[in-house]
Amino acid sequence: MRILNRTAGRLSRHRRGPLAGLAVLLTGLLLTGGLYAVFTPATASQAKTDDALIAEGRALFLVGCSSCHGLNGEGIQTDREGVNYGPSLVGVGAAAVDFQVGTGRMPMSTPGQQAPRKDVLYTEDEIAAMAAFVASLGPGPAIPSPEQYSLDGLSEEERQEAIVRGGQIFLTNCTACHNFNGSGGAMPEGGYAPSLKGVEERHIYQAMLTGPQAMDVFSDGNLSPEEKRDVIAYLKSIEEAPEYGGFGLGGLGPVSEGIFAWVLGVGSLVGFAIWIAAHSTRSKKDKVEA
Amino acid sequence: MSHTDDTLPVGVEADPIADPGLPAHHWRPTDVDEKAGKRAERQVAALFTLAIVCAILFVVAYFALEIGDNVDTFLGMGASTVALGSALGLGLLFTGIGIIQLARKLMADHEMVEYRHPAASSEEDREATLAALNAGLEESGIGRRPLVRNSLLGAVGALGLPAIVLLRDLGPNPWSDEVVDPENGGGLEHTLWAEGVRVVRDVVGTPIKVSDLEIGDLVNCQPARMFETDENGHPLVHGVDLQVAKSKASLVLLRMEPDDITPGRGRENWTVQGIVAYSKICTHVGCPISLNERTTHHLLCPCHQSTFDLADSGRVVFGPAARALPQLPLAVDAEGYLIAQSDFTEPVGPSFWERDSQ
């Protein structure tokens, strides 16, 4: 007890020293900073701040996108009412940029009815920067995380359930344009709904989330994230299913298969029949009557 | 030119044109050369033997190759499928080629002339037939006894009555009391939609809040009743009734910019903050449609390309449909969920006999 009293007395004497306040302040700052670094490692170690990312994205946007979408992503109106040269990007969100640029649809080579998928022109970092810039223009859907669209975490049983439910949702909401087999189909005025075969899970999810080009939006209030994942599970399951009948002919339906059977199938049989009956050798000799 | 020993029909001269100018007949090598004939014989026999081999291969492949385990062995096709198909196909092909080879090389190939005969029977045959028929009528007494004749006609005619009764039962009378049921959406003019019925998502059956939907969203919907169950958990509407109800009540719900909508006369309060709802059943021949272009709000029917403008009361802008898509008046209930103000104000789907043309 005596010793404790003596230590307290010594501390108490130091507390009144001229450097005590500074020491306490330094200790406090170090502790706060250290704890902050321990508990939020991701943001603390990120090389670029959000502002720098947006600035980089803006620079890329001004070069690659602004000729159609306007210097501030406000879109460019044409003379015809209601028709945009490039639509406004305010509020389309980072997910739209990640989808459009990540699948090569943007930048388009020419404005038109259809934005076809082509080679991706930007690196992942550049796409992230542009996505950050467009997201800063107005609130919109963010880039989904892998947990939302990935099927890896599902057990075999959960996956089967997801495929069944996803199939029903797909057949109700998607087949009108994208075909029952996800092979895509024709749309008015020269457009088409693209094939969904071989499309990355992330891009299928983002397409539902943002409604690219003429596609309807299936926002989280419309189809929940789990339902979107179920649709992806169904699409992947029909992609992996073996074609028991041999050539699938693109899975486009009875019209294309009927044309194939009638024109190529029956046509080649008729051609073959004509060919084998076409030639007939004749002799110049007369028959020797026996 | 050699003639058959076909007898010339009456009134036809032999060879009306003495020399029609046909080229002289040339024999085939197999006709004039013994060796060539033998060779052709061996070819034909070899083709038929190959066909036998193919038939045996088919049986061997059927039992030897597993089905299901090797679905993409050859060019993405299953080993069993390819083997069975090729064996059977080649077997038929070899048989066919063998027969053709036989016909072209070995069968007789001289030209023949066949004379046309009159199509009618001879005079004697016709007279004999008529005489037999008249004798039969006379002996049966039908001509002399009108009571027998008329009752026979009546008996045969009456057989049509069972046919009419059976055909009538092929479907319910759409105007009978048991079918026309406004309460339960029965009949051609009513659906399961009614005042206060919640609009729910198809497949999952969950109700929809206005705040759930973004601009550009399209939802395929059904009336809530379709997913309701009784106290034992059995669905209220099921089986054929469910299919019939679904074929009339299916709905497409869209949210668009409120400024884009041109409300129809008397339909100003049918939308909720840019949310519109239309029947999913095409007014042409009743295909379900949801092929929508978000940018133009045009809904296209894939069957015959009828196109409807959903921002303008479902007006037909293209195609064979004669009538706008029926619109469902929407409202919001106390809990904030979307409900119908009433049933559709006109019958959904294609035209039918009694429907007026409006």
XYZ file of C-alpha atoms in Angstrom:
648
model
C 0.000 0.000 0.000
C 2.843 2.275 0.847
C 4.634 1.489 -2.400
C 1.460 2.164 -4.413
C 1.033 5.470 -2.686
C 4.632 6.371 -3.403
C 4.249 5.532 -7.192
C 1.103 7.558 -7.407
C 2.828 10.410 -5.768
C 5.701 10.214 -8.252
C 3.286 10.183 -11.283
C 1.380 13.004 -9.769
C 4.579 15.032 -9.526
C 5.375 14.321 -13.243
C 1.854 15.313 -14.253
C 2.619 18.769 -13.260
C 5.855 18.835 -15.325
C 6.141 21.147 -18.371
C 6.237 18.316 -20.967
C 3.358 16.266 -19.524
C 0.625 17.771 -21.743
C 2.625 17.195 -24.905
C 3.368 13.571 -23.934
C -0.322 12.821 -23.295
C -1.324 14.412 -26.609
C 1.280 12.408 -28.570
C 0.289 9.126 -26.891
C -3.371 9.784 -27.658
C -2.728 10.612 -31.301
C -0.522 7.555 -31.800
C -3.106 5.288 -30.215
C -5.972 6.664 -32.319
C -3.996 6.487 -35.542
C -2.725 2.994 -34.794
C -6.158 1.653 -33.947
C -7.635 3.281 -37.039
C -5.000 1.648 -39.203
C -5.637 -1.739 -37.591
C -9.405 -1.673 -38.003
C -9.686 -0.151 -41.481
C -6.797 -1.598 -43.450
C -8.481 -1.470 -46.894
C -9.211 2.219 -47.126
C -6.070 3.191 -45.333
C -3.802 1.292 -47.719
C -5.627 2.290 -50.944
C -3.206 4.085 -53.193
C -5.677 6.466 -54.843
C -8.245 8.514 -53.078
C -11.776 8.675 -54.533
C -11.184 12.193 -55.769
C -8.077 11.161 -57.681
C -9.958 8.186 -59.203
C -12.825 10.402 -60.308
C -10.390 12.913 -61.800
C -8.630 10.140 -63.719
C -12.003 8.798 -64.893
C -13.062 12.248 -66.007
C -9.911 12.622 -68.077
C -10.597 9.292 -69.802
C -14.278 10.213 -70.238
C -13.449 13.518 -71.915
C -11.298 11.728 -74.488
C -13.339 8.593 -75.136
C -16.984 9.275 -74.312
C -17.806 12.989 -74.258
C -18.243 13.353 -78.043
C -21.558 11.482 -77.699
C -22.443 11.742 -74.016
C -21.480 15.408 -73.488
C -18.663 16.938 -71.475
C -20.429 16.289 -68.192
C -22.283 13.128 -69.198
C -25.481 15.099 -69.759
C -26.105 13.468 -73.166
C -26.401 15.152 -76.551
C -29.794 15.865 -78.057
C -30.394 15.556 -81.772
C -32.821 17.525 -83.905
C -35.415 14.745 -83.729
C -37.348 15.077 -80.537
C -36.742 12.395 -77.981
C -33.834 10.858 -79.874
C -30.419 11.175 -78.304
C -27.110 11.097 -80.075
C -25.796 9.760 -76.811
C -28.065 9.421 -73.766
C -27.491 11.180 -70.457
C -25.346 9.181 -68.040
C -26.556 10.969 -64.928
C -27.788 8.292 -62.545
C -26.883 5.235 -64.638
C -24.366 4.226 -61.972
C -21.011 2.477 -61.945
C -22.579 -0.884 -62.872
C -23.689 0.460 -66.256
C -20.163 1.652 -67.071
C -18.618 -1.622 -65.933
C -21.062 -3.516 -68.181
C -20.933 -1.287 -71.256
C -17.172 -0.714 -71.320
C -16.305 -4.100 -69.786
C -18.058 -5.950 -72.632
C -16.649 -3.624 -75.303
C -20.091 -2.240 -76.217
C -18.842 1.247 -75.357
C -17.273 3.169 -76.898
C -19.449 2.479 -79.948
C -17.790 2.850 -83.324
C -20.920 4.590 -84.718
C -24.213 5.501 -83.073
C -26.918 3.038 -84.121
C -29.784 0.776 -83.186
C -27.521 -1.913 -81.758
C -24.389 -1.687 -79.607
C -22.648 -4.962 -80.461
C -20.232 -6.691 -78.112
C -16.639 -6.244 -79.268
C -13.053 -6.191 -77.986
C -12.607 -4.325 -74.705
C -10.602 -1.133 -75.262
C -9.818 -0.135 -71.672
C -7.964 -1.820 -68.812
C -9.749 -2.801 -65.623
C -8.239 0.161 -63.773
C -9.364 2.585 -66.461
C -12.894 1.140 -66.426
C -12.954 1.476 -62.621
C -11.902 5.125 -62.919
C -14.586 5.902 -65.530
C -17.172 4.037 -63.438
C -16.213 6.172 -60.425
C -16.583 9.335 -62.492
C -20.006 8.386 -63.899
C -21.170 7.251 -60.445
C -20.238 10.697 -59.136
C -22.704 12.327 -61.603
C -25.759 10.979 -59.808
C -26.861 8.043 -57.655
C -27.162 4.764 -59.556
C -26.509 1.048 -59.119
C -22.984 0.215 -57.926
C -20.830 -2.543 -59.366
C -22.113 -5.778 -57.746
C -19.768 -7.754 -55.525
C -18.800 -11.333 -56.457
C -20.867 -12.679 -53.532
C -23.997 -11.342 -55.253
C -23.565 -13.076 -58.603
C -21.137 -15.924 -57.959
C -22.463 -19.483 -57.782
C -19.347 -20.807 -56.052
C -20.713 -20.597 -52.523
C -23.776 -22.717 -53.267
C -24.053 -26.343 -52.209
C -25.211 -28.837 -54.842
C -28.733 -28.835 -53.416
C -28.952 -25.025 -53.228
C -27.686 -24.848 -56.780
C -30.419 -27.205 -58.012
C -33.069 -25.106 -56.266
C -31.582 -21.954 -57.773
C -31.661 -23.495 -61.258
C -35.347 -24.467 -60.930
C -36.418 -21.045 -59.608
C -34.125 -19.196 -62.003
C -35.568 -21.175 -64.902
C -39.115 -20.103 -64.035
C -38.039 -16.476 -63.672
C -36.095 -16.636 -66.934
C -38.989 -18.203 -68.853
C -41.385 -15.551 -67.528
C -39.242 -12.437 -67.878
C -36.432 -13.023 -70.368
C -37.415 -15.527 -73.063
C -39.584 -13.066 -74.980
C -36.418 -11.419 -76.318
C -33.510 -13.716 -75.448
C -35.100 -17.051 -76.596
C -35.897 -20.020 -74.308
C -32.330 -21.223 -74.726
C -30.695 -17.811 -74.168
C -29.683 -17.722 -77.844
C -30.952 -14.176 -78.409
C -33.430 -12.994 -81.026
C -34.509 -10.243 -83.411
C -35.830 -6.883 -82.197
C -37.599 -4.077 -84.099
C -35.755 -1.857 -86.570
C -32.673 -3.996 -87.051
C -31.799 -4.479 -83.406
C -31.356 -7.787 -81.691
C -31.291 -9.222 -78.203
C -27.809 -10.742 -77.838
C -27.065 -14.363 -77.061
C -26.448 -15.027 -73.362
C -24.155 -17.997 -74.008
C -20.678 -17.573 -72.549
C -21.457 -14.181 -70.966
C -19.693 -13.659 -67.629
C -21.849 -13.941 -64.502
C -20.949 -10.373 -63.534
C -22.099 -8.976 -66.868
C -25.427 -10.896 -66.824
C -26.064 -9.496 -63.341
C -25.172 -5.943 -64.375
C -27.336 -6.161 -67.511
C -30.374 -7.051 -65.388
C -29.479 -4.330 -62.898
C -29.015 -1.510 -65.410
C -31.031 -2.426 -68.536
C -28.502 -1.696 -71.281
C -29.691 -0.145 -74.576
C -33.360 -1.105 -75.198
C -33.508 -3.756 -72.464
C -35.869 -3.331 -69.547
C -34.439 -2.785 -66.082
C -34.705 -5.546 -63.483
C -33.684 -3.516 -60.448
C -33.280 -5.089 -57.009
C -36.865 -4.082 -56.176
C -38.065 -5.925 -59.277
C -35.915 -9.070 -59.124
C -34.099 -9.496 -55.813
C -30.303 -10.153 -55.886
C -30.978 -13.835 -55.076
C -33.441 -14.097 -57.962
C -30.882 -12.552 -60.315
C -28.324 -15.098 -59.119
C -30.885 -17.874 -59.740
C -31.312 -16.697 -63.334
C -27.516 -16.844 -63.734
C -27.506 -20.368 -62.251
C -30.137 -21.425 -64.823
C -28.233 -19.868 -67.733
C -25.014 -21.572 -66.657
C -26.841 -24.893 -66.298
C -28.194 -24.844 -69.867
C -24.740 -23.807 -71.058
C -23.164 -26.812 -69.346
C -25.866 -29.279 -70.386
C -24.566 -31.620 -73.097
C -26.296 -31.553 -76.475
C -27.665 -35.080 -76.591
C -29.044 -34.573 -80.077
C -25.694 -33.642 -81.611
C -25.659 -30.322 -83.476
C -27.786 -27.731 -81.669
C -27.941 -25.357 -84.676
C -27.668 -22.452 -82.244
C -30.816 -23.448 -80.333
C -32.817 -20.853 -82.270
C -36.043 -22.845 -82.402
C -38.209 -24.825 -84.797
C -38.063 -22.389 -87.737
C -34.289 -22.506 -88.164
C -34.255 -26.252 -87.540
C -37.074 -26.792 -90.047
C -35.276 -24.736 -92.701
C -32.113 -26.731 -92.048
C -33.955 -30.044 -92.411
C -35.893 -29.072 -95.537
C -33.261 -27.110 -97.429
C -30.034 -28.852 -96.465
C -31.348 -32.284 -95.438
C -33.969 -33.005 -98.087
C -32.096 -30.888 -100.644
C -28.901 -32.915 -100.321
C -30.877 -36.178 -100.574
C -32.547 -34.987 -103.796
C -29.185 -33.822 -105.145
C -27.605 -37.172 -104.332
C -30.478 -39.049 -105.997
C -30.126 -36.961 -109.164
C -26.372 -37.436 -109.155
C -26.402 -41.222 -108.932
C -28.977 -41.506 -111.705
C -27.399 -38.888 -113.975
C -24.648 -40.822 -115.718
C -25.216 -43.804 -117.943
C -22.551 -45.300 -120.178
C -23.591 -46.614 -123.581
C -21.710 -48.978 -125.867
C -21.232 -48.575 -129.619
C -21.361 -52.351 -130.063
C -24.473 -54.214 -131.087
C -25.887 -56.970 -128.970
C -24.885 -60.409 -130.180
C -28.111 -62.345 -130.254
C -27.567 -65.752 -128.792
C -38.101 -49.293 -131.008
C -39.758 -52.478 -129.844
C -43.427 -52.884 -129.231
C -45.010 -54.663 -126.372
C -47.608 -57.239 -127.130
C -50.166 -54.842 -125.685
C -53.339 -55.169 -127.777
C -54.299 -52.023 -129.578
C -57.441 -50.380 -128.212
C -60.464 -50.048 -130.490
C -60.180 -47.186 -132.923
C -56.418 -46.683 -132.526
C -54.244 -47.203 -135.533
C -50.965 -48.981 -135.079
C -48.137 -46.449 -135.201
C -50.102 -43.320 -136.121
C -46.733 -41.655 -136.723
C -44.579 -44.119 -138.531
C -41.213 -42.627 -137.531
C -41.365 -40.142 -134.633
C -37.603 -39.491 -134.997
C -36.366 -41.187 -131.859
C -32.617 -41.886 -131.765
C -31.461 -45.439 -132.341
C -31.098 -47.546 -129.255
C -27.546 -48.027 -127.959
C -26.777 -50.962 -125.766
C -24.967 -50.671 -122.451
C -21.563 -52.287 -121.972
C -23.187 -54.773 -119.588
C -25.608 -55.845 -122.342
C -22.968 -56.579 -124.948
C -19.952 -57.590 -122.827
C -20.253 -60.750 -120.750
C -17.363 -59.670 -118.468
C -18.905 -56.256 -117.755
C -22.183 -57.972 -116.901
C -20.478 -60.283 -114.425
C -18.639 -57.338 -112.884
C -21.880 -55.397 -112.393
C -23.447 -58.477 -110.825
C -20.577 -58.674 -108.319
C -20.865 -54.931 -107.560
C -24.552 -55.223 -106.781
C -24.000 -58.284 -104.589
C -21.139 -56.488 -102.773
C -23.385 -53.485 -102.001
C -26.108 -55.731 -100.612
C -23.472 -57.550 -98.500
C -22.272 -54.191 -97.129
C -25.864 -53.442 -96.125
C -25.963 -56.767 -94.231
C -22.697 -55.849 -92.471
C -24.181 -52.466 -91.450
C -27.259 -54.145 -89.983
C -25.019 -56.428 -87.926
C -22.880 -53.431 -86.848
C -26.043 -51.690 -85.665
C -26.914 -54.603 -83.394
C -23.329 -54.812 -82.106
C -23.218 -51.050 -81.402
C -26.606 -51.195 -79.711
C -25.374 -53.679 -77.128
C -21.692 -52.695 -76.935
C -21.822 -48.903 -76.496
C -23.021 -47.297 -73.282
C -25.701 -44.647 -73.637
C -25.372 -41.494 -71.571
C -21.750 -41.691 -70.450
C -20.107 -40.648 -73.689
C -22.269 -37.817 -74.922
C -19.595 -35.959 -76.892
C -17.150 -38.533 -78.215
C -17.421 -37.651 -81.935
C -17.787 -33.976 -82.954
C -19.853 -33.253 -79.869
C -22.131 -36.217 -80.429
C -22.465 -39.418 -78.406
C -20.631 -42.568 -79.544
C -23.801 -44.648 -79.371
C -25.863 -42.071 -81.264
C -23.280 -41.743 -84.037
C -22.732 -45.510 -84.366
C -26.427 -46.409 -84.450
C -27.299 -43.599 -86.851
C -24.398 -44.271 -89.212
C -24.936 -48.054 -89.264
C -28.648 -47.763 -90.006
C -28.199 -44.895 -92.463
C -25.372 -46.574 -94.378
C -27.285 -49.881 -94.405
C -30.259 -48.207 -96.106
C -27.946 -46.253 -98.413
C -26.056 -49.378 -99.572
C -29.333 -51.202 -100.217
C -30.569 -48.234 -102.231
C -27.359 -47.850 -104.261
C -27.394 -51.615 -104.909
C -30.950 -51.475 -106.284
C -30.103 -48.471 -108.471
C -26.956 -50.171 -109.754
C -29.062 -53.257 -110.552
C -31.625 -51.167 -112.410
C -29.067 -49.193 -114.407
C -26.638 -51.959 -115.324
C -28.533 -55.234 -115.422
C -32.293 -54.781 -115.782
C -33.676 -54.669 -119.319
C -33.564 -51.106 -120.672
C -35.288 -51.137 -124.034
C -37.850 -48.380 -124.655
C -41.500 -49.382 -124.573
C -44.645 -47.889 -126.052
C -47.907 -48.184 -124.200
C -51.137 -47.046 -125.873
C -53.758 -44.984 -124.114
C -57.093 -46.678 -123.520
C -60.429 -44.896 -123.070
C -61.058 -44.355 -119.341
C -64.724 -45.391 -119.383
C -65.947 -49.001 -119.165
C -67.339 -50.640 -122.270
C -70.960 -50.051 -123.309
C -71.996 -53.612 -122.367
C -70.509 -53.318 -118.859
C -72.311 -50.026 -118.217
C -75.665 -51.373 -119.374
C -75.299 -54.523 -117.265
C -74.458 -52.460 -114.142
C -77.458 -50.142 -114.603
C -79.756 -53.134 -115.130
C -78.489 -54.793 -111.927
C -78.999 -51.534 -109.959
C -82.551 -51.039 -111.209
C -83.397 -54.677 -110.476
C -82.116 -54.216 -106.918
C -84.211 -51.069 -106.371
C -87.268 -52.808 -107.786
C -86.843 -55.900 -105.619
C -86.157 -53.969 -102.408
C -89.481 -52.180 -102.849
C -88.151 -48.801 -101.655
C -89.570 -47.059 -104.687
C -93.003 -48.544 -104.161
C -93.197 -48.142 -100.360
C -92.583 -44.461 -99.462
C -93.081 -45.164 -95.732
C -90.035 -47.428 -95.684
C -87.996 -44.962 -97.760
C -88.851 -41.936 -95.602
C -88.326 -43.688 -92.285
C -84.927 -44.952 -93.524
C -83.927 -41.389 -94.453
C -85.140 -40.251 -91.021
C -83.099 -42.929 -89.244
C -79.868 -41.955 -91.044
C -80.539 -38.254 -90.480
C -81.198 -38.806 -86.787
C -77.663 -40.148 -86.384
C -76.539 -36.519 -86.705
C -78.158 -35.672 -83.360
C -75.696 -37.661 -81.181
C -72.853 -36.034 -83.123
C -74.187 -32.529 -82.384
C -74.632 -33.350 -78.691
C -71.109 -34.754 -78.433
C -69.510 -31.838 -80.300
C -71.339 -29.364 -78.062
C -69.561 -30.897 -75.069
C -66.081 -30.247 -76.511
C -66.020 -27.027 -74.520
C -68.206 -25.173 -72.055
C -70.742 -22.742 -73.412
C -68.998 -19.413 -72.784
C -72.305 -17.721 -71.949
C -73.717 -20.352 -69.553
C -74.310 -19.408 -65.920
C -71.603 -21.751 -64.631
C -68.972 -20.110 -66.848
C -69.960 -16.453 -66.609
C -68.870 -15.661 -63.068
C -67.769 -12.064 -62.482
C -66.896 -12.821 -58.828
C -64.303 -15.444 -59.729
C -63.191 -14.032 -63.052
C -65.041 -16.618 -65.147
C -66.149 -16.185 -68.734
C -64.830 -14.219 -71.657
C -65.475 -10.786 -70.164
C -64.022 -11.174 -66.670
C -60.632 -11.909 -65.159
C -59.360 -12.417 -61.606
C -58.624 -8.677 -61.408
C -61.096 -6.714 -59.310
C -61.162 -3.627 -57.132
C -58.419 -3.814 -54.485
C -56.735 -6.978 -55.817
C -52.980 -6.733 -55.220
C -50.608 -6.838 -58.169
C -47.956 -9.494 -57.401
C -44.837 -10.663 -59.228
C -45.306 -13.746 -61.370
C -43.421 -16.921 -60.259
C -42.666 -15.645 -56.724
C -46.022 -14.048 -55.883
C -44.734 -11.100 -53.833
C -46.603 -7.760 -53.747
C -44.996 -4.662 -55.242
C -44.402 -1.252 -53.695
C -44.043 1.825 -55.859
C -40.630 2.444 -54.300
C -39.452 -1.041 -55.381
C -39.401 -0.026 -59.017
C -36.915 2.126 -60.885
C -37.746 3.936 -64.095
C -37.376 1.411 -66.899
C -38.374 -1.598 -64.813
C -40.667 -4.194 -66.391
C -42.432 -6.730 -64.161
C -44.540 -9.688 -65.254
C -47.464 -9.795 -62.822
C -50.481 -11.837 -61.764
C -53.397 -11.089 -59.424
C -52.621 -12.002 -55.783
C -55.439 -14.570 -55.742
C -53.365 -16.774 -58.042
C -50.908 -17.416 -55.189
C -53.341 -17.541 -52.260
C -53.849 -20.789 -50.348
C -56.624 -22.109 -48.100
C -56.094 -23.010 -44.410
C -54.532 -26.357 -45.400
C -51.970 -24.728 -47.665
C -53.657 -25.838 -50.899
C -53.774 -23.224 -53.660
C -57.200 -21.622 -54.163
C -56.856 -21.674 -57.946
C -55.207 -24.746 -59.438
C -55.200 -27.126 -62.360
C -57.092 -26.154 -65.493
C -58.707 -23.226 -63.662
C -55.252 -21.806 -62.966
C -54.224 -22.082 -66.605
C -57.452 -20.420 -67.749
C -57.150 -17.665 -65.131
C -53.516 -17.068 -66.068
C -54.341 -16.898 -69.761
C -56.650 -13.962 -69.078
C -55.138 -12.143 -66.086
C -51.408 -12.012 -67.071
C -50.136 -8.469 -66.830
C -47.088 -6.457 -67.849
C -46.241 -3.648 -65.462
C -43.798 -0.916 -66.443
C -42.431 2.177 -64.809
C -41.535 4.984 -67.177
C -40.917 8.710 -66.954
C -44.341 10.155 -65.993
C -43.831 12.902 -68.591
C -43.558 10.288 -71.372
C -47.091 9.011 -70.786
C -49.961 10.333 -72.878
C -52.986 9.350 -70.779
C -56.068 8.221 -72.654
C -59.359 10.045 -72.186
C -60.796 9.012 -68.816
C -57.578 7.186 -67.934
C -55.785 10.113 -66.298
C -55.762 8.460 -62.852
C -55.039 4.905 -64.040
C -51.278 5.211 -63.506
C -49.246 5.545 -60.318
C -46.116 7.716 -60.566
C -45.320 6.551 -64.078
C -46.317 2.931 -63.455
C -48.642 1.524 -66.107
C -50.140 -1.950 -66.454
C -51.447 -3.687 -69.575
C -52.823 -7.112 -70.427
C -50.035 -9.436 -71.577
C -52.373 -11.131 -74.076
C -52.148 -9.830 -77.646
C -55.469 -8.606 -79.056
C -54.721 -10.242 -82.411
C -54.721 -14.002 -81.713
C -53.814 -14.062 -78.024
C -50.069 -14.743 -77.853
C -48.473 -13.701 -74.532
C -46.266 -10.670 -75.204
C -43.502 -9.079 -73.194
C -40.972 -8.201 -75.867
C -40.577 -4.588 -74.808
C -38.205 -1.887 -75.999
C -37.508 0.273 -72.977
C -36.323 3.247 -75.035
C -39.501 3.481 -77.158
C -42.013 1.767 -74.798
C -43.111 -0.339 -77.751
C -44.328 -3.817 -76.849
C -43.948 -6.240 -79.749
C -45.791 -9.519 -80.237
C -43.380 -12.118 -81.599
C -46.145 -14.081 -83.367
C -47.220 -11.554 -86.032
C -45.276 -8.386 -85.139
C -48.215 -6.388 -83.754
C -46.678 -3.480 -81.861
C -48.360 -1.522 -79.075
C -47.327 1.852 -77.618
C -47.474 1.442 -73.843
C -46.996 5.157 -73.221
C -50.152 5.859 -75.220
C -52.970 3.620 -73.892
C -51.559 0.522 -75.619
C -52.356 1.949 -79.069
C -51.529 -0.301 -82.031
C -48.616 1.252 -83.934
C -47.882 -1.667 -86.261
C -49.131 -5.070 -87.274
C -52.393 -6.945 -87.666
C -53.889 -6.312 -84.198
C -57.113 -4.318 -84.529
C -57.495 -3.183 -80.932
C -55.339 -1.472 -78.311
C -54.028 -3.593 -75.440
C -56.481 -3.448 -72.505
C -55.098 -1.267 -69.694
C -55.560 -2.099 -66.023
C -56.348 0.904 -63.799
C -53.815 0.981 -60.944
C -53.916 2.437 -57.443
C -52.014 2.065 -54.165
C -53.514 0.509 -51.024
C -53.081 1.697 -47.427
C -49.890 -0.328 -46.996
C -48.342 1.138 -50.115
C -48.722 -1.884 -52.379
C -49.975 -1.649 -55.966
C -53.592 -2.767 -56.444
C -56.102 -2.802 -59.296
C -58.873 -0.197 -59.277
C -61.147 -2.662 -61.049
C -61.152 -5.507 -63.554
C -60.102 -4.730 -67.122
C -62.788 -2.472 -68.575
C -62.996 -4.583 -71.751
C -62.477 -8.286 -72.557
C -58.797 -9.188 -72.913
C -57.256 -11.074 -75.779
C -58.428 -11.657 -79.341
C -61.781 -10.734 -80.812
C -64.691 -13.143 -80.589
C -68.150 -13.331 -82.125
C -70.124 -11.294 -79.638
C -67.473 -8.677 -78.861
C -68.118 -5.225 -80.255
C -65.367 -3.676 -82.260
C -64.413 -0.936 -79.816
